[in-house]
Amino acid sequence: MEDLTSPKQDKENQELGEARRPWEEIAGSSQDPESGLSEPLESEQWLETGPQPRSSPPQSPQSRASPPLDEVRGSGAPSPPSAPEASFIPFTLALAGQQLAAPWQSDRTTDVNPKAETPRSHHLEQSDQGESTAPQTCQSEGDTFKQSQQTERHLYGPEDVSNNNSKQKELRFNIFQEEDSNSNYELDHTESGVSEGAPSLLEIAVQSAKAYLLKTSSKSGLNLYDHLSDMLTKVLDERPENAVDIIESISQDVKMAHFRKKLDTLQNENEMLPIYETAEKQKALFLQGNLEGVDQELEDEIAENSLPNVMESAFYFEQAGVGLGTDETYRIFLALKQLTDTHPIQRCRFWGKILGLEMNYIVAEVEFREGEDEEDVEDEDVTEERDDGDSDAEENDEDELPRTFYKTPQVIPKEENRTGANKYVYFVCNEPGGPWVKLPSVTPTQIVTARKIKKFFTGRLETPIVSYPPFPGNESNYLRAQIARISAGTHVSPLGFYQFGEEEGEEEEEVEGRRDSFEENPDFEGIQVIDLVESLSNWVHHVQHILSQGRCNWFNPIQKSEEEEEEEEDEEKEEGKGEELEYMEQEVGPPLLTPISEDTEIQNIPPWTTRLSSTLIPQYAIAVLRSNLWPGAYAFSNGKKFENFYIGWGHKYSPDNYTPPAPPPVYQEYPSGAEITEMDDPSVQEEQAFRAAREAAALPVEEMGETEEDEDEDDDSDQE
Amino acid sequence: MDAESLLLSLELASGSGQGLSPDRRASLLTSLTLVKRDYRYDRVLFWGRILGLVADYYIAQGLSEDQLAPRKTLYRGRGRKLGNQDPGDVVGSLNCMEWSLLPPATEEMVVQTSVVKGRFMGDPSHEYEHTELQKMSEGEKVFEEEVVVQIKEETRLVSVIDQIDKAVAVIPRGALFKTPFGPIHVNRTFEGLSLSEAKKLSSYFHFREPVELKNKTLLEKADLDPSLDFMDPLEHDIPKGSWSIQMERGNALVVLRSLLWPGLTFFHAPRTKNCGYIYVGTGEKNIDLPFML
């Protein structure tokens, strides 16, 4: 409040200075019967000082005579009766432009003589006031309107003043204040009291209304009087069009201006912090170009092939109606550049984006340069350790009790790096500029389990996957498994773009006619776009199919078990692998570079949809391929170039709803047979017969008895 | 999203990969203007697209002049007087140029088409066949008979659009306000949500007539602002977690993705008026949601 009042005091001091002259005029005019002449001047004066409505106008002698009074008023305390009355009425008059009333006004405040007229003039004024103030008070506060109406009533029946208790309190308060505040005011007060008996009631009423307006809110510490005056100040300062329409927002602005003062030290910085952080991170992306100026040529040599032309393929995908925004694509482009600059990468590709609940994943597919696979060694160590642990456990227990026959289903080893499902390494980041995280290589178990579950990605790699078939690993493994599945299903290229490598001929024999490597066909001449759209057989898979085993290349689990023991083979048959034994040699999937026209249908739904990107300009259109099996997977080709892209939630499509896998079968108990059932206890007859038989042969077997004793001793020692 | 600010909106919504090719954009900008003129709509919203196997449906919604509030338009044919004589405010197109009115959806259609599963074909006149057992009674005899019901894809399209609108259409709090006389207007003084509000689901409303609001207790209603809180907030959606809310571009953009109807993306740039939603998807509900969370 203090800082609020100080400027007002200044204002009022100023006004006091201004006030002097008009008052002199009034003093003159009071003697002069044609007092009306001075009035226009006053009202002009008023228009100038208008923005400060609460400042007391110069008409009343009191206002000048009592400077301390203003101070009191400024601090929210009610002021003596006559001053506000004098200020209030001329103000409204000036606003209403009713200059007729002005002479009365000056008469009343200064002249003592025409006493008989004063009540009437006051009545008129009051009604004027009622009319002119009503709209204002309505806008701001309904109560004040009531008050002013009340004041009107009080005029006619002065006895009613005491009716309102609260008002009376205020009145008392006012008087109290008066008495306290200044003694030099007494003169004026008595003067007015003497001069106007009836008007003093009005003054009191007006005063009480004002006191109500000045009541300080317990919440904000503001009062309505100041607020209204501030609002009017603002309106008159800024002079907006149609001020009445936006009065609410002006009111709000004025209030906000008060509050900002308190908050500025606390708030400002924190709220926008994340946006600056991101900007700071991404700044690094844009700056990295400058860093490498030193050995440009060397960098070029290395980086030439590794960085994909993201923008070019983004352009084509935009023709197809998929892809991220231009600026986000460019940020990703820069992020890929950062990745290729910091890792020994031979080939890199923007794989796509997987949406998550809290954050998304941007996925990059990379191939390390020969012999520079980082960290892979560690991974292998971990798995080896695990194997060791298992075997140790098996060796250790040499109990007589039967060990469990249940062998955990054989762990199918994961494929080596650079082969099969682990042919590529995947890096993910949550947003361009963030750190790239290398995903671990995928194991067949993970793929098999991932096929049975359907989970949303959260965006945090270390989130555990809680699912019914327990998923071996956290979200990073699940993400990697889904990437492997999506790649295997949806990465396609135009027929002829890739061909089988000729040097790899040796491998062919090894894998029985299946070839798992390919190279770009240097003689590829391109395919007509129209052909690509019309026939699915012009597109081929160039990523290996993942078998139901979870691997791309067949791993024979039986062969290994044959080396061990034959029993186990039987067990495995029981476990249900018997079916596979029939055609045990190999589970075969479609070979590499198989046309996608041979893909299986999903319940009468074709697995792929092809489209021409533009029907209007077909000569420059591109072929767009959309996977219906993996919604969000797209491929385009303009005949010579092609690219694959995935954006979506990372889930496979199925027209039916997801069904959790059935619980595993309950193991049957051991069949009741000769090994389980026992004979009855030997009867006495049998034992006697046995003893007789034994005694018959007793003599030669005395030594046996001794040994039995020994055994008993052993038993005893054991028990001890 | 508003047809007039289509390009900006598309750019904002592009984080989900759901865009439009340049020729589609251009043709939409042109044709939606014409739609607005021909049907005398006050606003035209580009609603989204439903991916069909052969072709895609592009959907736009028009809000009529006297119904600045979308409320009535959204609820056409739902027991209101507008009912069937409603001109139909959903227009569909296959090529983005020629728009045709879709009939208003009725409860009956929703029930009828709920038996159809799978993807849309992309041909409005395609007919799904569905066999169902109906109890026939002739006199005293009651026997079951297999009846083949033919459902037109157009019907299904309408009912799916209606379902999506009712389930997941989103509007930020304060973007619309209720006038004392009842109609709901676009709030011209809406300056966008503040950052802290933008992260909360309670700041977003279902863009439809309130359903849950009537069930609230007086105590809960006491805090609501009647001119702003006249719709259901998202935060009470069932199941919990049917929305993914993300701040993108370093808090410069908030994106809401519906998990119940995957494909619906709502975007809003805090502190600006830019907001809207677009649906790009197959038009199938994700009934596996509880398993996936």
Coordinates of C-alpha atoms in Angstrom, one line a residue, chain A residues 149-381:
Chain A
Q149 CA -29.9 4.7 -3.9
Q150 CA -29.9 4.5 -0.2
T151 CA -28.4 7.8 0.0
E152 CA -31.2 9.1 -2.1
R153 CA -33.7 7.7 0.2
H154 CA -31.9 9.2 3.2
L155 CA -32.5 12.6 1.7
Y156 CA -36.2 12.3 2.0
G157 CA -36.2 10.7 5.3
P158 CA -33.2 11.6 7.3
E159 CA -34.4 9.5 10.2
D160 CA -33.6 6.4 8.2
V161 CA -29.9 6.9 8.4
S162 CA -29.7 5.0 11.6
N163 CA -31.3 2.0 10.1
N164 CA -28.3 0.5 8.6
N165 CA -26.1 -0.8 11.3
S166 CA -23.0 -1.3 9.3
K167 CA -23.4 2.1 7.9
Q168 CA -23.7 3.6 11.2
K169 CA -20.5 1.9 12.2
E170 CA -18.8 3.5 9.4
L171 CA -20.2 6.8 10.2
R172 CA -19.0 6.6 13.7
F173 CA -15.7 5.6 12.4
N174 CA -15.7 8.6 10.1
I175 CA -16.5 11.0 12.9
F176 CA -13.9 9.3 15.0
Q177 CA -11.4 9.8 12.3
E178 CA -12.3 13.4 11.9
E179 CA -11.8 14.2 15.5
D180 CA -8.5 12.4 15.6
S181 CA -7.1 13.6 12.4
N182 CA -6.9 17.3 12.5
S183 CA -7.8 20.1 14.7
N184 CA -7.3 22.9 12.2
Y185 CA -10.1 21.4 10.2
E186 CA -12.6 22.0 13.0
L187 CA -13.3 25.4 11.8
D188 CA -14.5 24.3 8.3
H189 CA -16.4 21.5 9.8
T190 CA -18.3 23.6 12.1
E191 CA -18.8 26.0 9.4
S192 CA -20.4 23.5 7.1
G193 CA -22.2 22.0 10.0
V194 CA -23.7 25.3 10.8
S195 CA -24.4 26.3 7.2
E196 CA -26.0 23.1 6.1
G197 CA -28.0 21.0 8.4
A198 CA -29.8 18.7 6.0
P199 CA -27.0 18.3 3.5
S200 CA -24.7 16.9 6.1
L201 CA -26.9 13.8 6.1
L202 CA -26.3 13.4 2.4
E203 CA -22.7 14.0 2.9
I204 CA -22.6 11.3 5.5
A205 CA -24.4 9.0 3.2
V206 CA -22.1 9.7 0.4
Q207 CA -19.3 9.4 2.7
S208 CA -20.4 6.0 3.9
A209 CA -20.7 4.8 0.3
K210 CA -17.3 6.0 -0.3
A211 CA -16.0 4.3 2.8
Y212 CA -17.5 1.1 1.6
L213 CA -15.7 1.5 -1.7
L214 CA -12.5 2.1 0.1
K215 CA -12.8 -1.0 2.1
T216 CA -9.7 -3.0 1.6
S217 CA -10.1 -6.5 0.3
S218 CA -8.6 -9.0 2.7
K219 CA -7.4 -11.2 -0.2
S220 CA -5.6 -8.8 -2.5
G221 CA -5.2 -5.7 -0.4
L222 CA -6.8 -3.6 -3.0
N223 CA -9.9 -1.5 -2.7
L224 CA -12.6 -0.8 -5.3
Y225 CA -12.2 2.9 -5.2
D226 CA -8.6 2.8 -6.2
H227 CA -9.3 0.1 -8.7
L228 CA -12.0 2.2 -10.4
S229 CA -9.9 5.2 -10.5
D230 CA -7.0 3.3 -11.9
M231 CA -9.2 1.8 -14.5
L232 CA -10.5 5.2 -15.6
T233 CA -7.0 6.5 -15.6
K234 CA -6.0 3.7 -17.9
V235 CA -9.0 4.2 -20.2
L236 CA -8.4 7.9 -20.4
D237 CA -4.7 7.4 -20.9
E238 CA -5.0 4.8 -23.6
R239 CA -8.3 5.9 -25.2
P240 CA -9.2 2.5 -26.6
E241 CA -12.0 2.1 -29.1
N242 CA -15.3 1.0 -27.6
A243 CA -14.0 1.0 -24.1
V244 CA -17.2 -0.3 -22.8
D245 CA -16.8 -3.6 -24.6
I246 CA -13.4 -4.4 -23.1
I247 CA -13.9 -3.0 -19.6
E248 CA -13.6 -6.4 -18.2
S249 CA -10.2 -7.0 -19.6
I250 CA -9.1 -3.5 -18.6
S251 CA -10.1 -4.3 -15.1
Q252 CA -8.2 -7.5 -15.3
D253 CA -5.1 -5.8 -16.7
V254 CA -5.2 -3.2 -13.9
K255 CA -5.4 -6.0 -11.4
M256 CA -2.6 -8.0 -13.0
A257 CA -0.4 -4.9 -12.9
H258 CA -0.7 -4.8 -9.2
F259 CA 0.2 -8.4 -8.8
R260 CA 3.1 -8.5 -11.1
K261 CA 5.0 -6.4 -8.6
K262 CA 5.1 -9.1 -6.0
L263 CA 5.8 -12.0 -8.3
D264 CA 8.6 -10.8 -10.4
T265 CA 11.4 -11.7 -8.1
L266 CA 10.2 -15.3 -7.7
Q267 CA 8.8 -16.4 -10.9
N268 CA 10.3 -15.2 -14.1
E269 CA 13.0 -17.7 -14.7
N270 CA 11.7 -21.0 -13.9
E271 CA 8.7 -21.3 -16.2
M272 CA 10.4 -21.3 -19.5
L273 CA 13.4 -23.2 -18.5
P274 CA 12.9 -26.4 -20.5
I275 CA 12.5 -24.6 -23.8
Y276 CA 15.9 -23.0 -23.2
E277 CA 17.4 -26.3 -22.3
T278 CA 16.3 -27.9 -25.5
A279 CA 17.4 -24.9 -27.5
E280 CA 20.8 -25.1 -25.8
K281 CA 21.1 -28.8 -26.6
Q282 CA 20.0 -28.3 -30.2
K283 CA 22.4 -25.4 -30.6
A284 CA 25.1 -28.0 -30.4
L285 CA 23.7 -29.6 -33.5
F286 CA 23.9 -26.5 -35.5
L287 CA 27.3 -25.6 -34.2
Q288 CA 29.0 -28.9 -35.0
G289 CA 29.7 -27.9 -38.6
N290 CA 32.2 -25.3 -37.4
L291 CA 34.2 -27.7 -35.3
E292 CA 35.5 -29.9 -38.0
G293 CA 37.1 -27.2 -40.1
V294 CA 40.6 -28.6 -39.4
D295 CA 40.9 -31.7 -41.5
Q296 CA 38.0 -31.2 -43.8
E297 CA 39.2 -33.6 -46.5
L298 CA 39.8 -36.4 -44.1
E299 CA 36.4 -36.0 -42.6
D300 CA 34.8 -35.9 -46.1
E301 CA 36.4 -39.1 -47.0
I302 CA 35.0 -40.9 -44.0
A303 CA 31.7 -39.2 -43.8
E304 CA 30.9 -39.3 -47.4
N305 CA 29.0 -42.5 -47.5
S306 CA 27.9 -42.8 -44.0
L307 CA 25.4 -40.0 -43.7
P308 CA 22.2 -40.5 -45.5
N309 CA 20.5 -37.8 -47.4
V310 CA 17.6 -37.4 -45.0
M311 CA 16.2 -34.3 -46.6
E312 CA 15.9 -35.9 -50.0
S313 CA 14.0 -38.9 -48.8
A314 CA 11.9 -36.6 -46.6
F315 CA 11.0 -34.7 -49.6
Y316 CA 9.8 -37.8 -51.3
F317 CA 7.9 -39.0 -48.3
E318 CA 6.3 -35.6 -48.1
Q319 CA 4.9 -36.2 -51.6
A320 CA 3.6 -39.4 -50.2
G321 CA 1.9 -37.6 -47.3
V322 CA 4.0 -39.0 -44.5
G323 CA 6.9 -37.8 -42.5
L324 CA 7.7 -35.3 -39.9
G325 CA 7.8 -31.6 -40.3
T326 CA 10.5 -29.9 -42.2
D327 CA 12.3 -28.4 -39.3
E328 CA 12.1 -31.6 -37.2
T329 CA 13.5 -33.6 -40.1
Y330 CA 16.3 -31.2 -40.4
R331 CA 17.1 -31.5 -36.7
I332 CA 17.1 -35.2 -37.0
F333 CA 19.4 -34.9 -40.0
L334 CA 21.8 -32.9 -37.9
A335 CA 21.5 -35.4 -35.1
L336 CA 22.4 -38.1 -37.5
K337 CA 25.4 -36.2 -38.6
Q338 CA 26.4 -35.9 -35.0
L339 CA 26.1 -39.6 -34.6
T340 CA 28.2 -40.4 -37.7
D341 CA 30.8 -37.9 -36.5
T342 CA 31.2 -39.5 -33.2
H343 CA 31.1 -43.2 -34.0
P344 CA 33.0 -45.3 -36.6
I345 CA 30.0 -45.7 -38.8
Q346 CA 30.1 -47.0 -42.3
R347 CA 26.5 -46.7 -43.2
C348 CA 23.7 -44.9 -41.5
R349 CA 20.0 -44.6 -42.2
F350 CA 17.1 -42.8 -40.6
W351 CA 14.9 -45.7 -39.7
G352 CA 11.9 -43.9 -38.3
K353 CA 10.2 -42.8 -35.2
I354 CA 8.4 -44.8 -32.6
L355 CA 5.8 -43.0 -30.6
G356 CA 5.7 -43.4 -26.9
L357 CA 3.5 -42.4 -24.0
E358 CA 5.8 -39.8 -22.5
M359 CA 8.5 -39.5 -25.1
N360 CA 9.2 -40.7 -28.6
Y361 CA 12.1 -42.6 -30.0
I362 CA 14.0 -41.5 -33.1
V363 CA 15.7 -44.5 -34.5
A364 CA 18.9 -44.6 -36.6
E365 CA 20.0 -47.8 -38.3
V366 CA 23.8 -48.0 -38.6
E367 CA 26.5 -50.3 -39.7
F368 CA 29.9 -50.0 -38.0
R369 CA 33.0 -50.0 -40.0
E370 CA 34.8 -53.4 -40.1
G371 CA 36.3 -54.4 -36.9
E372 CA 35.2 -51.4 -35.0
D373 CA 32.1 -52.7 -33.3
E374 CA 32.2 -51.1 -29.9
E375 CA 30.9 -52.6 -26.7
D376 CA 29.8 -55.8 -28.4
V377 CA 32.4 -57.8 -26.6
E378 CA 30.9 -56.8 -23.3
D379 CA 27.5 -58.1 -24.3
E380 CA 28.9 -61.4 -25.2
D381 CA 30.7 -61.7 -22.0

